[in-house]
């Protein structure tokens, strides 16, 4: 083989290693530059991240505040009975939804998740959080109210709904965590709990009354 051909072949072999060397280098170092993308997909998008600055607006903010006087689609809450628990500005005594067995089961499930840690499974204010706070003698701990007290039983269902939505005294608001329909389901279940602990013989179906009296 001619000497020139050998030199050319050696140069080509060395040149062939350059792409591999560049790939290895790019994988081992950090760079502010974006990698080469043959297919962009959605890796690179013309977008702003939360709290980022933008020269497009006069205030320099990319995140825009709500337009004054506007309401987002689906958030127009005209029914004060359903969304606020009030009728004519007063706490409602009636439910704005139909009470069913499925609704009570849903209310029991949501109550056990959100309410029972403090109020207890039966509603006497003896939940796990309350018991633990009593054990460690938490200085600023205020025991949760019993749902079976005369005060709480005497409150309208709209008041109970508002308590879940906005909180009361030391109880925090749960409006952000619990949808409106689930709040009403919880209120319905609380009423069922209260009735179960203050039931009268008149509440028992007639066919069962005789059997209970005999027992």
CSV table of C-alpha atoms in Angstrom, one decimal:
chain,number,residue,atom,x,y,z
A,1,UNK,CA,0.0,0.0,0.0
A,2,UNK,CA,1.4,3.4,-0.9
A,3,UNK,CA,2.6,5.5,2.0
A,4,UNK,CA,0.1,8.3,1.2
A,5,UNK,CA,-2.8,5.9,1.3
A,6,UNK,CA,-1.7,4.8,4.8
A,7,UNK,CA,-1.6,8.4,6.0
A,8,UNK,CA,-5.0,9.1,4.6
A,9,UNK,CA,-6.5,5.9,6.1
A,10,UNK,CA,-5.0,6.7,9.5
A,11,UNK,CA,-6.4,10.3,9.3
A,12,UNK,CA,-9.8,8.9,8.5
A,13,UNK,CA,-9.7,6.5,11.4
A,14,UNK,CA,-8.8,9.3,13.8
A,15,UNK,CA,-11.5,11.6,12.4
A,16,UNK,CA,-14.1,8.8,12.9
A,17,UNK,CA,-13.4,8.9,16.6
A,18,UNK,CA,-14.2,12.6,16.9
A,19,UNK,CA,-18.1,12.1,17.0
A,20,UNK,CA,-17.8,9.5,19.7
A,21,UNK,CA,-15.5,11.7,21.7
A,22,UNK,CA,-17.9,14.6,21.4
A,23,UNK,CA,-20.8,12.4,22.5
A,24,UNK,CA,-18.9,11.2,25.5
A,25,UNK,CA,-17.9,14.7,26.4
A,26,UNK,CA,-21.5,16.0,26.2
A,27,UNK,CA,-22.7,13.2,28.5
A,28,UNK,CA,-20.1,13.8,31.1
A,29,UNK,CA,-20.3,17.6,31.6
A,30,UNK,CA,-23.0,20.2,32.4
A,31,UNK,CA,-23.8,23.0,30.0
A,32,UNK,CA,-26.3,25.8,29.9
A,33,UNK,CA,-26.9,25.0,26.2
A,34,UNK,CA,-29.7,22.7,25.2
A,35,UNK,CA,-28.8,19.4,23.7
A,36,UNK,CA,-29.2,18.9,20.0
A,37,UNK,CA,-32.8,17.6,19.3
A,38,UNK,CA,-33.6,15.9,16.1
A,39,UNK,CA,-37.2,15.5,17.1
A,40,UNK,CA,-38.3,18.2,19.5
A,41,UNK,CA,-41.4,16.6,20.9
A,42,UNK,CA,-42.4,18.8,23.9
A,43,UNK,CA,-39.0,18.9,25.6
A,44,UNK,CA,-38.5,22.5,24.5
A,45,UNK,CA,-41.6,24.8,24.7
A,46,UNK,CA,-42.0,28.6,24.5
A,47,UNK,CA,-43.4,28.8,28.1
A,48,UNK,CA,-42.8,30.6,31.4
A,49,UNK,CA,-42.5,28.7,34.6
A,50,UNK,CA,-44.4,29.8,37.8
A,51,UNK,CA,-43.2,33.1,39.3
A,52,UNK,CA,-40.9,33.8,36.3
A,53,UNK,CA,-40.3,37.2,35.0
A,54,UNK,CA,-41.5,38.4,31.6
A,55,UNK,CA,-40.5,41.6,29.7
A,56,UNK,CA,-43.8,41.4,27.8
A,57,UNK,CA,-45.9,43.0,30.6
A,58,UNK,CA,-45.3,46.3,32.3
A,59,UNK,CA,-45.1,44.8,35.8
A,60,UNK,CA,-42.5,42.3,34.6
A,61,UNK,CA,-44.6,39.3,35.8
A,62,UNK,CA,-45.3,36.2,33.6
A,63,UNK,CA,-48.2,35.1,35.9
A,64,UNK,CA,-51.2,37.3,35.4
A,65,UNK,CA,-53.7,38.2,38.1
A,66,UNK,CA,-57.4,37.5,37.5
A,67,UNK,CA,-59.2,40.2,35.6
A,68,UNK,CA,-61.3,42.3,38.0
A,69,UNK,CA,-65.0,41.6,37.9
A,70,UNK,CA,-64.7,38.3,36.0
A,71,UNK,CA,-65.6,34.8,37.1
A,72,UNK,CA,-64.0,31.6,35.8
A,73,UNK,CA,-66.2,29.3,33.8
A,74,UNK,CA,-68.0,26.9,36.1
A,75,UNK,CA,-67.4,28.9,39.3
A,76,UNK,CA,-70.5,31.1,39.2
A,77,UNK,CA,-72.1,30.2,42.6
A,78,UNK,CA,-75.6,31.6,42.3
A,79,UNK,CA,-77.3,29.0,44.5
A,80,UNK,CA,-76.6,30.4,48.0
A,81,UNK,CA,-78.4,27.4,49.6
A,82,UNK,CA,-76.1,24.9,47.9
A,83,UNK,CA,-72.8,26.8,48.0
A,84,UNK,CA,-73.1,28.8,51.2
A,85,UNK,CA,-75.7,26.9,53.3
A,86,UNK,CA,-78.0,30.0,53.5
A,87,UNK,CA,-81.5,30.8,52.5
A,88,UNK,CA,-82.4,34.5,52.5
A,89,UNK,CA,-79.3,35.3,54.4
A,90,UNK,CA,-80.0,32.8,57.2
A,91,UNK,CA,-78.6,29.4,57.9
A,92,UNK,CA,-80.6,26.8,56.1
A,93,UNK,CA,-82.5,24.1,58.1
A,94,UNK,CA,-83.0,21.9,55.0
A,95,UNK,CA,-80.7,20.1,52.7
A,96,UNK,CA,-80.3,21.4,49.1
A,97,UNK,CA,-79.8,17.9,47.9
A,98,UNK,CA,-81.7,14.7,48.0
A,99,UNK,CA,-80.8,12.4,51.0
A,100,UNK,CA,-80.1,8.9,49.9
A,101,UNK,CA,-78.3,5.8,51.3
A,102,UNK,CA,-75.5,6.3,48.8
A,103,UNK,CA,-75.1,9.9,49.9
A,104,UNK,CA,-74.8,8.8,53.6
A,105,UNK,CA,-72.3,6.1,52.7
A,106,UNK,CA,-70.2,8.8,50.9
A,107,UNK,CA,-70.6,11.1,53.8
A,108,UNK,CA,-69.4,8.4,56.2
A,109,UNK,CA,-66.4,7.7,54.0
A,110,UNK,CA,-65.4,11.4,53.9
A,111,UNK,CA,-66.1,11.9,57.6
A,112,UNK,CA,-63.8,9.0,58.5
A,113,UNK,CA,-61.1,10.6,56.4
A,114,UNK,CA,-61.3,14.2,57.3
A,115,UNK,CA,-63.2,14.5,60.5
A,116,UNK,CA,-62.7,11.4,62.6
A,117,UNK,CA,-59.0,12.1,63.4
A,118,UNK,CA,-60.2,14.8,65.8
A,119,UNK,CA,-63.9,14.3,66.4
A,120,UNK,CA,-63.7,10.5,66.6
A,121,UNK,CA,-65.5,7.8,64.7
A,122,UNK,CA,-68.7,8.3,66.7
A,123,UNK,CA,-68.4,12.1,66.9
A,124,UNK,CA,-67.6,12.5,70.6
A,125,UNK,CA,-64.4,14.5,70.1
A,126,UNK,CA,-62.2,11.5,71.0
A,127,UNK,CA,-60.3,11.0,67.8
A,128,UNK,CA,-56.7,9.8,67.5
A,129,UNK,CA,-55.3,13.3,67.2
A,130,UNK,CA,-57.3,14.5,70.3
A,131,UNK,CA,-56.1,11.5,72.3
A,132,UNK,CA,-52.5,12.0,71.3
A,133,UNK,CA,-52.7,15.7,72.2
A,134,UNK,CA,-54.0,14.9,75.6
A,135,UNK,CA,-51.2,12.3,76.2
A,136,UNK,CA,-48.4,14.8,75.4
A,137,UNK,CA,-50.3,17.6,77.2
A,138,UNK,CA,-50.0,20.0,74.2
A,139,UNK,CA,-50.0,23.5,75.7
A,140,UNK,CA,-52.3,25.3,73.2
A,141,UNK,CA,-54.4,22.2,72.3
A,142,UNK,CA,-58.2,22.9,72.4
A,143,UNK,CA,-60.2,19.7,72.5
A,144,UNK,CA,-62.5,19.2,69.5
A,145,UNK,CA,-66.2,19.7,70.2
A,146,UNK,CA,-68.5,16.7,70.6
A,147,UNK,CA,-71.0,16.5,67.8
A,148,UNK,CA,-73.6,15.3,70.2
A,149,UNK,CA,-73.7,18.3,72.5
A,150,UNK,CA,-77.0,20.3,72.6
A,151,UNK,CA,-75.2,23.3,71.0
A,152,UNK,CA,-74.0,21.4,67.9
A,153,UNK,CA,-77.2,19.4,67.5
A,154,UNK,CA,-79.2,22.6,67.6
A,155,UNK,CA,-77.2,24.2,64.8
A,156,UNK,CA,-78.9,24.2,61.3
A,157,UNK,CA,-77.4,22.1,58.6
A,158,UNK,CA,-76.3,25.3,56.8
A,159,UNK,CA,-74.2,26.2,59.8
A,160,UNK,CA,-72.6,22.8,59.9
A,161,UNK,CA,-71.8,23.1,56.2
A,162,UNK,CA,-70.2,26.6,56.7
A,163,UNK,CA,-68.1,25.1,59.6
A,164,UNK,CA,-66.6,22.6,57.2
A,165,UNK,CA,-66.1,25.2,54.5
A,166,UNK,CA,-64.6,28.0,56.5
A,167,UNK,CA,-63.7,26.4,59.9
A,168,UNK,CA,-64.7,27.7,63.3
A,169,UNK,CA,-62.5,28.9,66.2
A,170,UNK,CA,-59.5,26.5,66.3
A,171,UNK,CA,-60.9,24.2,63.6
A,172,UNK,CA,-59.3,25.0,60.2
A,173,UNK,CA,-61.3,25.4,57.0
A,174,UNK,CA,-61.7,22.3,54.7
A,175,UNK,CA,-63.3,24.0,51.8
A,176,UNK,CA,-60.2,23.6,49.7
A,177,UNK,CA,-59.9,19.9,50.4
A,178,UNK,CA,-63.5,18.8,50.3
A,179,UNK,CA,-65.8,19.5,47.3
A,180,UNK,CA,-69.2,21.1,47.9
A,181,UNK,CA,-71.2,17.9,47.3
A,182,UNK,CA,-69.0,16.0,49.8
A,183,UNK,CA,-69.4,18.7,52.4
A,184,UNK,CA,-73.2,18.2,52.3
A,185,UNK,CA,-72.7,14.4,52.4
A,186,UNK,CA,-70.6,14.8,55.6
A,187,UNK,CA,-73.3,17.0,57.1
A,188,UNK,CA,-75.9,14.4,56.3
A,189,UNK,CA,-73.8,11.7,57.9
A,190,UNK,CA,-73.2,13.9,61.0
A,191,UNK,CA,-77.0,14.3,61.3
A,192,UNK,CA,-77.3,10.5,61.1
A,193,UNK,CA,-74.6,10.1,63.8
A,194,UNK,CA,-76.4,12.6,66.1
A,195,UNK,CA,-79.7,10.8,65.6
A,196,UNK,CA,-78.2,7.4,66.3
A,197,UNK,CA,-77.1,8.7,69.8
A,198,UNK,CA,-80.3,10.5,70.6
A,199,UNK,CA,-82.9,8.1,69.1
A,200,UNK,CA,-86.4,7.8,70.5
A,201,UNK,CA,-88.7,4.8,70.4
A,202,UNK,CA,-90.8,6.8,68.0
A,203,UNK,CA,-88.0,6.8,65.5
A,204,UNK,CA,-88.1,3.0,65.2
A,205,UNK,CA,-90.3,1.5,62.4
A,206,UNK,CA,-93.6,0.3,63.7
A,207,UNK,CA,-93.0,-3.4,63.0
A,208,UNK,CA,-89.8,-3.3,65.1
A,209,UNK,CA,-91.3,-1.3,68.1
A,210,UNK,CA,-93.0,-4.3,69.7
A,211,UNK,CA,-89.9,-6.5,69.5
A,212,UNK,CA,-87.7,-3.8,71.0
A,213,UNK,CA,-90.1,-3.2,73.9
A,214,UNK,CA,-90.1,-7.0,74.6
A,215,UNK,CA,-86.3,-7.2,74.7
